[in-house]
Coordinates of C-alpha atoms in Angstrom, one line a residue:
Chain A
X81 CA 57.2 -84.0 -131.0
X82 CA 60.8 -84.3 -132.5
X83 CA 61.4 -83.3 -135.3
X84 CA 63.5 -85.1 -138.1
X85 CA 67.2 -84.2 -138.9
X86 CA 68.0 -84.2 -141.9
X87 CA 72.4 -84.7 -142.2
X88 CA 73.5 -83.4 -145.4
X89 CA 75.0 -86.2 -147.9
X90 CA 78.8 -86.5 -149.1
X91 CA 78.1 -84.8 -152.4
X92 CA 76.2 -82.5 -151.0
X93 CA 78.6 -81.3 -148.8
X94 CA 80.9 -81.6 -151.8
X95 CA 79.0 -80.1 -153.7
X96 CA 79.1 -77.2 -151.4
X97 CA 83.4 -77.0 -151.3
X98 CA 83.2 -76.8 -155.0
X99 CA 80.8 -74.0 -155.4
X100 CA 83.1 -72.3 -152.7
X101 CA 86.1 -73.1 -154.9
X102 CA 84.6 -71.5 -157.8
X103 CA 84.2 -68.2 -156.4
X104 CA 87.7 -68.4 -154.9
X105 CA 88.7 -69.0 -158.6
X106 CA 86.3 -66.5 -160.1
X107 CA 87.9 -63.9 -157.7
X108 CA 91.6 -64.8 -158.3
X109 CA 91.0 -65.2 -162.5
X110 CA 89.6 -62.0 -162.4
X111 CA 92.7 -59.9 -162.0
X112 CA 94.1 -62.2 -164.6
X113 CA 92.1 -61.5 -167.9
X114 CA 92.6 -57.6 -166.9
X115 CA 96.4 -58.3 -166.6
X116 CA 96.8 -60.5 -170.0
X117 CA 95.5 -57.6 -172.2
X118 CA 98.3 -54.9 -171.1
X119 CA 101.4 -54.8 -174.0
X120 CA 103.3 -52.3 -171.9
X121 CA 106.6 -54.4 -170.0
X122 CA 106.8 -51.9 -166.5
X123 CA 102.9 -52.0 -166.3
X124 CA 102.8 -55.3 -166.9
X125 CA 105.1 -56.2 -164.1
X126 CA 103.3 -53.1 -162.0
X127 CA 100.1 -55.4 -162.7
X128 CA 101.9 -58.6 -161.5
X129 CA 103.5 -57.7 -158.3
X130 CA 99.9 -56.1 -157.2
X131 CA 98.7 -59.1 -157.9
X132 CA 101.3 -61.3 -156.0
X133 CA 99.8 -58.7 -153.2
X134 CA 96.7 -59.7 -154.0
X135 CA 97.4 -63.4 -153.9
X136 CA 98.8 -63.1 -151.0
X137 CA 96.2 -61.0 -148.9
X138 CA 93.3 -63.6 -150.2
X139 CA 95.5 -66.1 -148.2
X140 CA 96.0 -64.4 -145.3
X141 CA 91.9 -62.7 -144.8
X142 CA 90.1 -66.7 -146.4
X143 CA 90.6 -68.6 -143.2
X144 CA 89.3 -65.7 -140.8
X145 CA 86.5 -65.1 -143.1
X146 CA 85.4 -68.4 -143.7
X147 CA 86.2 -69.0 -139.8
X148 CA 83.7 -65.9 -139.0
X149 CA 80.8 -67.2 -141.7
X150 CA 80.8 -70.8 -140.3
X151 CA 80.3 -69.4 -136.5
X152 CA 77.8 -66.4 -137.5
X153 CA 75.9 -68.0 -140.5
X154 CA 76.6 -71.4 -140.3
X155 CA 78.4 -71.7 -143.2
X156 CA 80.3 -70.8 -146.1
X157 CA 78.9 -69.5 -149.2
X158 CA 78.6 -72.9 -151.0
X159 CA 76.9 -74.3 -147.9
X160 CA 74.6 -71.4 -147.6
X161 CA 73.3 -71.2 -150.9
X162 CA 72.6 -74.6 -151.0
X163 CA 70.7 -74.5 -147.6
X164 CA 73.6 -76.7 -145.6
X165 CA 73.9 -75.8 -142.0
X166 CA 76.9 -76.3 -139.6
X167 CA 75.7 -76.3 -136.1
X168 CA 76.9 -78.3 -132.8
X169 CA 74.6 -81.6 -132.2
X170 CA 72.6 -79.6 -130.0
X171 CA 71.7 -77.2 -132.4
X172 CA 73.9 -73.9 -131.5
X173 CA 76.1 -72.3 -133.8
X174 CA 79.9 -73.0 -133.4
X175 CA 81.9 -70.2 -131.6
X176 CA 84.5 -68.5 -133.4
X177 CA 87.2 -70.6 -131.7
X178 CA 85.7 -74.1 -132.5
X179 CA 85.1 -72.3 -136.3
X180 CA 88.6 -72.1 -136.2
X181 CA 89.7 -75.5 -135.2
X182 CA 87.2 -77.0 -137.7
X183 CA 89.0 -75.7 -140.3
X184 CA 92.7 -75.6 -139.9
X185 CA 93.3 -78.5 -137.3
X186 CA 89.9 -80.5 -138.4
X187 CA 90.8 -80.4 -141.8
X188 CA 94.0 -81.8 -141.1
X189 CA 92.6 -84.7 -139.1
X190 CA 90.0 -85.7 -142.5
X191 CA 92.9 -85.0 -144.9
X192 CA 94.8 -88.0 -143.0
X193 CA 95.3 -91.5 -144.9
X194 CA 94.3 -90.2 -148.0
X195 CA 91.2 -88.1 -147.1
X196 CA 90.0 -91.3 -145.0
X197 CA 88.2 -88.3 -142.7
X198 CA 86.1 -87.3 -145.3
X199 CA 85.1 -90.5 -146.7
X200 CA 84.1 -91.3 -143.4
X201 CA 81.2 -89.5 -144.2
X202 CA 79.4 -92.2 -146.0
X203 CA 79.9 -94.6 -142.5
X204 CA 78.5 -92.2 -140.0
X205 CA 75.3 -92.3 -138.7
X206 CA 74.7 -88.6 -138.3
X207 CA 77.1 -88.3 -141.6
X208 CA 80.3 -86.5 -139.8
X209 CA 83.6 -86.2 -141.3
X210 CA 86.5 -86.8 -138.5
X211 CA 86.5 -83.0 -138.7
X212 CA 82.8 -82.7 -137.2
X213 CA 83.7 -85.8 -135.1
X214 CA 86.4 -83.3 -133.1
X215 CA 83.8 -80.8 -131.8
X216 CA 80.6 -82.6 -132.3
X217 CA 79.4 -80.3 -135.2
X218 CA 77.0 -82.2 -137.6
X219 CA 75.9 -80.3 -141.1
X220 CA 72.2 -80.4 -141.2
X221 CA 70.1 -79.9 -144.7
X222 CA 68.0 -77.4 -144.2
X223 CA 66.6 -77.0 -147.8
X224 CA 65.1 -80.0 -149.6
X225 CA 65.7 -78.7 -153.1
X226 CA 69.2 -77.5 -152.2
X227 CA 71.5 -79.9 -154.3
X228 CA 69.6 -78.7 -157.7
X229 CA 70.3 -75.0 -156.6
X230 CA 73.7 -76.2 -155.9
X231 CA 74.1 -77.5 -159.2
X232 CA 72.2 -74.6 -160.8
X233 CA 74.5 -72.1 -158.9
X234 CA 77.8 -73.9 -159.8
X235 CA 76.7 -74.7 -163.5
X236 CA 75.9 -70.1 -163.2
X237 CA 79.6 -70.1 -161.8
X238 CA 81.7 -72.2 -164.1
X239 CA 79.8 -70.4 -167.0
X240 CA 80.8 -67.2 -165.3
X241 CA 84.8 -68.8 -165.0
X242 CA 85.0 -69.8 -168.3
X243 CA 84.2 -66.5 -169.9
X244 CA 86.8 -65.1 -167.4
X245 CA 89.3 -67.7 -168.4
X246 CA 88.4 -66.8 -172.1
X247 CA 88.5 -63.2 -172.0
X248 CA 92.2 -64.2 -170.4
X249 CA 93.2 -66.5 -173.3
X250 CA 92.2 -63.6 -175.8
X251 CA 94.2 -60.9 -174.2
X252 CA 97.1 -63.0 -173.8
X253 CA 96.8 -64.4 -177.8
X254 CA 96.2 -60.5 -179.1
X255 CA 99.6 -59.3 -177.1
X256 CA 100.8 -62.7 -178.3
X257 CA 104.2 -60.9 -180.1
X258 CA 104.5 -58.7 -177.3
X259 CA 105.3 -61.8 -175.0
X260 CA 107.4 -63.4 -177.9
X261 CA 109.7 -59.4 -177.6
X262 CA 109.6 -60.0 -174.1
X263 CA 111.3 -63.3 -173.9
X264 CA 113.1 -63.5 -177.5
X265 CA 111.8 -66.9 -178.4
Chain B
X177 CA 112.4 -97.3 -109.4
X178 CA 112.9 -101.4 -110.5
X179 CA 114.2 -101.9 -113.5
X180 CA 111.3 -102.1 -115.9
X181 CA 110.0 -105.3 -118.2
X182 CA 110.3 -103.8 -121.5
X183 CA 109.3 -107.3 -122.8
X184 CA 105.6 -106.0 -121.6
X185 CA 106.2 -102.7 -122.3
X186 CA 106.2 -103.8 -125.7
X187 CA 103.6 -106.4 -126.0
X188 CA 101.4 -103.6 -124.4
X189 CA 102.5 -100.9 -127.1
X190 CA 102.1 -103.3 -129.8
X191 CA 98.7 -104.5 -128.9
X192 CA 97.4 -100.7 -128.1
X193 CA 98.4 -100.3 -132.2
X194 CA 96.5 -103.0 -133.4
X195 CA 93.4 -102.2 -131.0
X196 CA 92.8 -98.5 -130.7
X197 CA 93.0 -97.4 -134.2
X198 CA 91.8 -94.3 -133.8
X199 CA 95.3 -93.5 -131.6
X200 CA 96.7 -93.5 -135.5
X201 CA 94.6 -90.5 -136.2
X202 CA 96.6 -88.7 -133.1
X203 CA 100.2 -90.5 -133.6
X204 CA 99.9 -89.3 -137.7
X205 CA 99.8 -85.6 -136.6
X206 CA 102.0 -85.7 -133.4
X207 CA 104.8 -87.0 -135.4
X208 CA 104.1 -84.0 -137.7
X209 CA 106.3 -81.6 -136.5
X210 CA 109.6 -84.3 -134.3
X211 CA 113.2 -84.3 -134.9
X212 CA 112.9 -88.0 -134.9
X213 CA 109.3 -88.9 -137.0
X214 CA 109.3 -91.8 -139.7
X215 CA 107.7 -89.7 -141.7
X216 CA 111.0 -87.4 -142.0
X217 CA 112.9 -90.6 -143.2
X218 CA 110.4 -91.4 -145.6
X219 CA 111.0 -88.0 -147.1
X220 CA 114.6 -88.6 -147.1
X221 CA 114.2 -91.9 -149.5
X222 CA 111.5 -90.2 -151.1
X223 CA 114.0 -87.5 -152.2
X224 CA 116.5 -90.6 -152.6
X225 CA 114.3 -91.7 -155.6
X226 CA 116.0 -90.7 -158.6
X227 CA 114.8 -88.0 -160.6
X228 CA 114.5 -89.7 -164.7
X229 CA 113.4 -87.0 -166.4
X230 CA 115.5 -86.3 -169.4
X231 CA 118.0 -83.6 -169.1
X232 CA 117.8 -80.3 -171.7
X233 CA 120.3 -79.4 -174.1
X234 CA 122.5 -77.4 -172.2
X235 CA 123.6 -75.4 -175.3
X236 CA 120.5 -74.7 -176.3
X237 CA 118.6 -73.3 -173.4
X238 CA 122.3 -71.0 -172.4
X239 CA 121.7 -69.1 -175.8
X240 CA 117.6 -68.4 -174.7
X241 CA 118.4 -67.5 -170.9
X242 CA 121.1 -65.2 -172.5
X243 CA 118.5 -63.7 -174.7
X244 CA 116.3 -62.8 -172.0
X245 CA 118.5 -61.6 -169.8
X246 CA 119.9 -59.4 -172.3
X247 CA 116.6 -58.1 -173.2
X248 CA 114.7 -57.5 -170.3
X249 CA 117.4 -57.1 -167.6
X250 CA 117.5 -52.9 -168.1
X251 CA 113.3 -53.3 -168.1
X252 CA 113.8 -55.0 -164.8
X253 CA 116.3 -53.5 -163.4
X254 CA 114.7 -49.8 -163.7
X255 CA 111.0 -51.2 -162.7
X256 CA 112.4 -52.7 -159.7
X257 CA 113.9 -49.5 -158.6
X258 CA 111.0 -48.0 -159.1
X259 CA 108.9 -49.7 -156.9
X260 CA 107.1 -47.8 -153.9
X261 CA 108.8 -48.7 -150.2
X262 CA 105.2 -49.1 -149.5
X263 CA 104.8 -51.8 -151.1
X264 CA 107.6 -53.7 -150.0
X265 CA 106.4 -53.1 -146.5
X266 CA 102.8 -54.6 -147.5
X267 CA 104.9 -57.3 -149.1
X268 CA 106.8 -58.1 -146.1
X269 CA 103.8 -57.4 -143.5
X270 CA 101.5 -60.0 -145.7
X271 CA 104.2 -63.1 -145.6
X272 CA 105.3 -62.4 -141.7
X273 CA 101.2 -62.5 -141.1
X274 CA 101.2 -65.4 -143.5
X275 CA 104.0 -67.5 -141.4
X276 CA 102.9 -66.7 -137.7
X277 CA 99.6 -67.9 -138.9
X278 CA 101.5 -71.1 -140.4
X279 CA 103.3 -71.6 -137.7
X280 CA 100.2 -71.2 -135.1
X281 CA 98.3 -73.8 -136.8
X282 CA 101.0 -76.2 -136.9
X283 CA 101.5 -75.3 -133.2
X284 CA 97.9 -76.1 -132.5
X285 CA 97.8 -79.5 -134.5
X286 CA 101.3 -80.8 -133.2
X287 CA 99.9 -79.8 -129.4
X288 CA 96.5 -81.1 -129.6
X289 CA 97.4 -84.2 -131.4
X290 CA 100.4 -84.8 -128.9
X291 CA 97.9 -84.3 -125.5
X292 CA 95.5 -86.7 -127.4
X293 CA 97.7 -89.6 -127.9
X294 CA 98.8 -89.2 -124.2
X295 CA 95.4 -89.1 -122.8
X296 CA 94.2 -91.7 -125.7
X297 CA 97.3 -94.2 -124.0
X298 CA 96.3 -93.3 -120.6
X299 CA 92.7 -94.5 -121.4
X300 CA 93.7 -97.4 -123.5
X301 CA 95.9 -98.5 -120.8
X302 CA 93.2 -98.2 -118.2
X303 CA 90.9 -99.9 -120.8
X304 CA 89.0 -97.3 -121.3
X305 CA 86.7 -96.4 -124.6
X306 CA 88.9 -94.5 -127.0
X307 CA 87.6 -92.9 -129.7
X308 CA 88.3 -89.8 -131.7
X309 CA 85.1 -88.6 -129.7
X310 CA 86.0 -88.9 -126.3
X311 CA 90.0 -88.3 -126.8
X312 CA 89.3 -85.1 -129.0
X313 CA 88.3 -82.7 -125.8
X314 CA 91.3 -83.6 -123.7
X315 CA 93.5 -82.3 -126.9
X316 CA 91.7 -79.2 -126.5
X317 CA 91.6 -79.2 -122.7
X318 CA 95.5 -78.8 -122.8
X319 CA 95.8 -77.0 -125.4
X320 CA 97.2 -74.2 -124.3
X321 CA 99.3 -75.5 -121.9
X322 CA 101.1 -77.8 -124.4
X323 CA 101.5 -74.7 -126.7
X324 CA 103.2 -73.0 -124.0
X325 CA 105.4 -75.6 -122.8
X326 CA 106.4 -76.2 -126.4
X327 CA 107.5 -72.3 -126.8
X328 CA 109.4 -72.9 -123.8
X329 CA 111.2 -75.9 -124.9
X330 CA 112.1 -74.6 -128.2
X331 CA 113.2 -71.4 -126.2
X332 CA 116.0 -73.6 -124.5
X333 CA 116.6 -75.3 -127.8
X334 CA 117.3 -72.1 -129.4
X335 CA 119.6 -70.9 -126.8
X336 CA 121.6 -74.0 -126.8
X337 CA 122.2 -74.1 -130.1
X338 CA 123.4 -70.5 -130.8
X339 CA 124.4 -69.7 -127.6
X340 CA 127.2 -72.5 -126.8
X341 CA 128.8 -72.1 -130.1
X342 CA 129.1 -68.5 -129.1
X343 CA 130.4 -68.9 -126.5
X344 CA 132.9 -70.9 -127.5
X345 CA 133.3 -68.4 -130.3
X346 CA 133.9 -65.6 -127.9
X347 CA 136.5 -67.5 -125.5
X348 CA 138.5 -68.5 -129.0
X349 CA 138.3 -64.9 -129.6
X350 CA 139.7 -63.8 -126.7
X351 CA 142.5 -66.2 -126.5
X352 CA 143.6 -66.0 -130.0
X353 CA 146.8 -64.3 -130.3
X354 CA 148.1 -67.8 -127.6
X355 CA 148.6 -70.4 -130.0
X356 CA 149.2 -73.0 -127.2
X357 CA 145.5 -72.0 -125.6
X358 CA 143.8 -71.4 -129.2
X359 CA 145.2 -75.3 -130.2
X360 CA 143.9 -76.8 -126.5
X361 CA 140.4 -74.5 -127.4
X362 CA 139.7 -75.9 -130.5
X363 CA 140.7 -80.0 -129.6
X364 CA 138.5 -79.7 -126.7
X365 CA 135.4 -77.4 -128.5
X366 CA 136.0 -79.8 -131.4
X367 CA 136.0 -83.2 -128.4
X368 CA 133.5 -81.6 -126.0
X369 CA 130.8 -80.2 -128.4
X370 CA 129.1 -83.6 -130.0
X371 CA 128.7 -85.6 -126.7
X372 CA 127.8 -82.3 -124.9
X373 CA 124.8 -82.1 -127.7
X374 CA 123.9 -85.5 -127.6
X375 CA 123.8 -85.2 -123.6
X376 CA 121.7 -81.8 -123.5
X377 CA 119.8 -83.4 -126.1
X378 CA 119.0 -86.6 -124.6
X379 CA 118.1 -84.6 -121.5
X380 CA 116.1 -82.6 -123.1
X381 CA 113.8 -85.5 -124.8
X382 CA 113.7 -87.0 -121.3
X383 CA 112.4 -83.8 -119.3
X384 CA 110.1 -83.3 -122.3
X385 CA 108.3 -86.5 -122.0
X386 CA 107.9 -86.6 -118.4
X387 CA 106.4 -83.0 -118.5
X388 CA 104.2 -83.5 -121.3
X389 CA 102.8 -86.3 -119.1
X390 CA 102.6 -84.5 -116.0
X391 CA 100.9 -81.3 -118.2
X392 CA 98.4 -83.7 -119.4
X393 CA 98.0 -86.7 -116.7
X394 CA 98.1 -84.9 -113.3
X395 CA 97.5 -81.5 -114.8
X396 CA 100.5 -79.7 -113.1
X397 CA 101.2 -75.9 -114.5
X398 CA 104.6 -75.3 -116.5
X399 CA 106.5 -74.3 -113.6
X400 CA 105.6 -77.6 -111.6
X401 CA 105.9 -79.8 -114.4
X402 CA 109.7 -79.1 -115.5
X403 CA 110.4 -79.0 -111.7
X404 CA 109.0 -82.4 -111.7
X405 CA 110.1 -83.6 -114.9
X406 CA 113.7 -82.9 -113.6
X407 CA 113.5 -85.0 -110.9
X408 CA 111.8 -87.6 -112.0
X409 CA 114.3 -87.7 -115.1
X410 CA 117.2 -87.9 -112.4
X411 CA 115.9 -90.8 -110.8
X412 CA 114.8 -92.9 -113.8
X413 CA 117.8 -91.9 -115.7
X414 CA 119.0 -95.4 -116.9
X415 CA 115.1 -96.5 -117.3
X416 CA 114.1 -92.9 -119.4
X417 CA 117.0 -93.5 -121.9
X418 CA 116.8 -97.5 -122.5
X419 CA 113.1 -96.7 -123.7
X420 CA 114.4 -93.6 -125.8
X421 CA 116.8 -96.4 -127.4
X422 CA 114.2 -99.2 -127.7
X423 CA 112.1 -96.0 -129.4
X424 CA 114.8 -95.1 -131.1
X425 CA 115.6 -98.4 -132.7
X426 CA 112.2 -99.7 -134.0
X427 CA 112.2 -96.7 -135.5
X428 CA 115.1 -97.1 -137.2
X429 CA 114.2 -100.7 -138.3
X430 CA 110.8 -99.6 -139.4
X431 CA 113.0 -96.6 -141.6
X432 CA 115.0 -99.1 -143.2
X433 CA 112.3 -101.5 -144.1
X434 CA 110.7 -98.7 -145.7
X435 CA 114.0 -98.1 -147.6
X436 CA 114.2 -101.7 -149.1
X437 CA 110.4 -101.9 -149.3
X438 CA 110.3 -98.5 -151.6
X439 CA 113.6 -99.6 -153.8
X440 CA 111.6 -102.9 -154.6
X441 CA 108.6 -102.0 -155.2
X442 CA 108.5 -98.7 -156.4
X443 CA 112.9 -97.8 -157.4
X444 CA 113.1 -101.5 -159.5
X445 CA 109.7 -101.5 -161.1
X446 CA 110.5 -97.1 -162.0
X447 CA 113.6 -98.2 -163.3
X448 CA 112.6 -100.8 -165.5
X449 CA 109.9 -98.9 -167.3
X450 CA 112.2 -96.1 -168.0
X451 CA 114.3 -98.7 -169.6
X452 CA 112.1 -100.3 -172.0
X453 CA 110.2 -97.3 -173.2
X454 CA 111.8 -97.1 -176.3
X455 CA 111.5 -101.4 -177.0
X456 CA 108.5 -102.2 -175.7
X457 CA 106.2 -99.0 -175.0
X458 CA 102.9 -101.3 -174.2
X459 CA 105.0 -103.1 -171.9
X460 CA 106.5 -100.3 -170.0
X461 CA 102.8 -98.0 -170.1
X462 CA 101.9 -101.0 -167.7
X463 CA 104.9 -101.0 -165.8
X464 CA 104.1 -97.2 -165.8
X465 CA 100.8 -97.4 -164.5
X466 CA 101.5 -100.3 -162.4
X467 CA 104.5 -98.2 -160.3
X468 CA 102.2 -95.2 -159.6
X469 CA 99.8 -97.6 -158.0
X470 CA 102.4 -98.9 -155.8
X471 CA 103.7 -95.8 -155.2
X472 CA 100.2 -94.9 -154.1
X473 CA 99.5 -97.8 -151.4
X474 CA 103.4 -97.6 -150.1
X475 CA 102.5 -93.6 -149.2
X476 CA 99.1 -95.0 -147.3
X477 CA 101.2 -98.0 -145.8
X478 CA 104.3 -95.8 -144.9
X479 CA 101.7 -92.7 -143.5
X480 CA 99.8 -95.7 -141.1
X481 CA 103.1 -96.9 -139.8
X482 CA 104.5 -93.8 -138.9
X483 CA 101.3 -93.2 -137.0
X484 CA 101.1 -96.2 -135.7
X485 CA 105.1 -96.0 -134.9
X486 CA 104.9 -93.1 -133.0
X487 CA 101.8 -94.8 -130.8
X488 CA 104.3 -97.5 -130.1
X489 CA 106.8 -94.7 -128.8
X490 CA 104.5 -92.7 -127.0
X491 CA 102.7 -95.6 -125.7
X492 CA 106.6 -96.9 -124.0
X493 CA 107.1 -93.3 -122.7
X494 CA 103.6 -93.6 -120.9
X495 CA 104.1 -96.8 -119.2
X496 CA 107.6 -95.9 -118.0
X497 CA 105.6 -92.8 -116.7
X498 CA 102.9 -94.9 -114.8
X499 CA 105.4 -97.6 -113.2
X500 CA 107.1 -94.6 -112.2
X501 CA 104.3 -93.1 -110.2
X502 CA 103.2 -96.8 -109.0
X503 CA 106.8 -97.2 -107.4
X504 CA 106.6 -93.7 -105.3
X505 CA 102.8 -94.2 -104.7
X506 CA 103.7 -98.0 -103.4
X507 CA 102.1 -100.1 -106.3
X508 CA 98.8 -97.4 -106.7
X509 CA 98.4 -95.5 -109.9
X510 CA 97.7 -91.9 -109.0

């Protein structure tokens, strides 16, 4: 007997990129609410080139690590919490290699004509994106429930940002005359 | 090789636009990264489009930069002296990683998108099914090839470019202290360089488009394919560079209707909000609005017509390509 696949939605699988989007945030806004309390000019800028480095190296490792999660798990975090699976149409994971093309050249093929790729979602039979289209991947929902998690996880995660982003806005108000010294305003 | 009927060529080209749609997908991203891509000459009118925001007050902002500087310049000064060589190394080591991975993933779009369209033609031409499906393996299938015989082209690029002029530097060096030889150097450096460019240049474009198609259509290695190309550039000589021109020129057409298109519907329309904001702000918040949206749909239109555009070229190039081989292989196709 076959059983029934279940192709994850548009705003499921948008759902998923914005989950992933908040814990790239959370991880880069981090740094920043540390940084905003310091009143001290050379630690200050110490503080700021380390975090140009930091910038910087979360650039350079996000592709490989989201490359190595899609072909070992399946997914990235968004996707796995919510119980979305990326897998070729005959069920096997994708390889590192086709993990790779997915994201850097298959995202450029669905970002074309005004994200025409991704809408193209809603067309599809089994749902794919122009990006899936280019090495027969389909995302398959794996998890019933997994669009309340999602929203349960990224309501958790905004929460979490905003009292990131607050703590920020605070330090930088308190130091607020050391910023005014700084730039003679 | 008989002169070819670029009539058909054309028709052909034109009708392989309108039918396989999904060769826009390809033609989008192959035009990516050309010397010669409609997309470039949008940017150029996009940059054309004047920039109406209103200027600061020039004395007021001197007296703050002034301020700053003054204040913080010894700060800066000593905490950028005292930074670690270490971390100028990490610095350095994270945006060289940072470009070669830029530059490999445009590589690897540019490639795979270029052996698409060519295979995507080929099929379409054959009246084959093209879709994004069936022409997406064959990008992969040459991937590496392409991206090798793209290094290699740029290599020869590269050396033309810096090493002529130094050459021509050295000889002028040598010959200075002669002012009858440095004056004959420099008229005929000055008369010889442009159409020596053009020619090497021309060439170039030629071998390139033969090999690409011999890479991706008869699967020949590097080696075989620039042999090839060579030749088969040599002998179609007049043939390769009428369909460069024909390229060339509804390129060129489509670039300036673009121009006139984007000064009447976006540059005008711009222009006259910024004028009557201050009379009549309802008026010109409409005008406003109304502008973005045409900015909006004359970016989508301009983005498909490149794509489609550089179908069209390709599309030339790989029916040139195919009569050649049907006049050596006495009217068959392979």
């Amino acid at each position: 007997m076959t059983e029934k696949i279940n192709y994850a939605s548009f705003w499921e699988r948008l759902l998923s990129r914005v989950i992933d989007s908040t814990v790239y945030f959370m991880i880069l806004i981090t740094p920043i609410s540390r940084i905003s309390i310091i009143n001290n000019l050379p630690l200050l800028l110490n503080n700021l080139s380390n975090y140009l480095l930091l910038i910087l190296f979360f650039l350079l490792v996000i592709l490989p690590l989201e490359t190595l999660m899609v072909s070992y798990f399946g997914g990235t975090i968004g996707k796995l919490l919510m119980g979305l699976h990326i897998q070729k149409e005959n069920g096997d994971n994708l390889s590192f290699k086709e993990s790779f093309f997915r994201l850097t050249l298959g995202k450029a093929v669905s970002g074309l004509f005004f994200c025409l790729g991704y809408l193209w979602i809603f067309r599809n039979a089994k749902r794919q994106a122009w990006h899936d289209t280019i090495n027969q991947a389909v995302v398959i929902r794996k998890i019933h429930l997994g669009w309340f998690i999602g929203l349960l996880i990224l309501f958790i995660f905004i929460l979490i940002n905003f009292a990131i982003m607050y703590g920020g806005i605070s330090g930088f108000i308190s130091n607020v005359n050391f910023y005014s010294n700084i730039l003679q305003i | 090789m008989k002169t070819p009927d670029y009539t058909a060529y054309i028709k052909n080209s034109f009708s392989i636009v309108i039918k396989y749609k999904w060769l826009w997908i390809f033609g989008a991203l192959a035009g990516s990264g050309s010397g010669f891509s409609l997309s470039r000459g949008f940017d150029f009118f996009n940059n054309f489009y004047p920039d109406q925001k209103p200027l600061p007050d020039p004395s007021s902002s001197t007296e703050k930069i002034a301020n700053v500087l003054g204040s913080t310049t010894s700060a800066l000064k000593d905490w950028l002296q005292s930074i670690p060589i270490s971390k100028w190394v990490i610095l350095s080591l994270l945006l060289i990683c940072l470009i070669i991975m830029g530059l490999l993933i445009a590589l690897i779009i540019i490639n795979w998108s270029r052996a698409g369209l060519i295979k995507g033609i080929d099929k379409a031409l054959s009246e084959n099914e093209v879709s994004l499906e069936t022409v997406s393996p064959e990008g992969f299938k040459y991937l590496n090839k392409m991206i090798l015989w793209s290094l290699f082209l740029f290599g020869i690029v590269l050396c033309l470019t810096t090493i002529t002029p130094l050459l021509w530097l050295l000889i002028y060096l040598i010959i200075k202290t002669i002012t009858f030889l440095n004056i004959i150097w420099i008229t005929v450096g000055l008369l010889a360089i442009i159409p020596l460019f053009f020619i090497s240049f021309l060439m170039l474009t030629i071998i390139n488009a033969y090999a690409e198609r011999l890479i991706i259509l008869k699967d020949y290695s590097i080696k075989d394919a620039l042999k090839t190309a060579v030749i088969i550039s040599r002998k179609t000589l007049l043939a390769s560079a009428l369909t460069g021109l024909i390229n060339f020129g509804f390129k060129i057409f489509i670039g300036f209707a673009g121009f006139i298109s984007l000064f009447l519907l976006i540059g005008l329309p711009a222009y006259l909000t910024y004028r009557s904001i201050q009379t009549y702000s309802a008026f010109s918040l409409f005008l406003g609005i109304l502008t973005v949206f045409a900015l909006l749909i004359f970016i989508f239109i301009s983005s498909v017509l490149g794509a489609s555009l550089n179908v069209f070229s390709y599309s030339n190039w790989n029916q040139l390509f195919r009569d050649y081989l049907k006049s050596i292989n006495g009217g068959k196709n392979d």
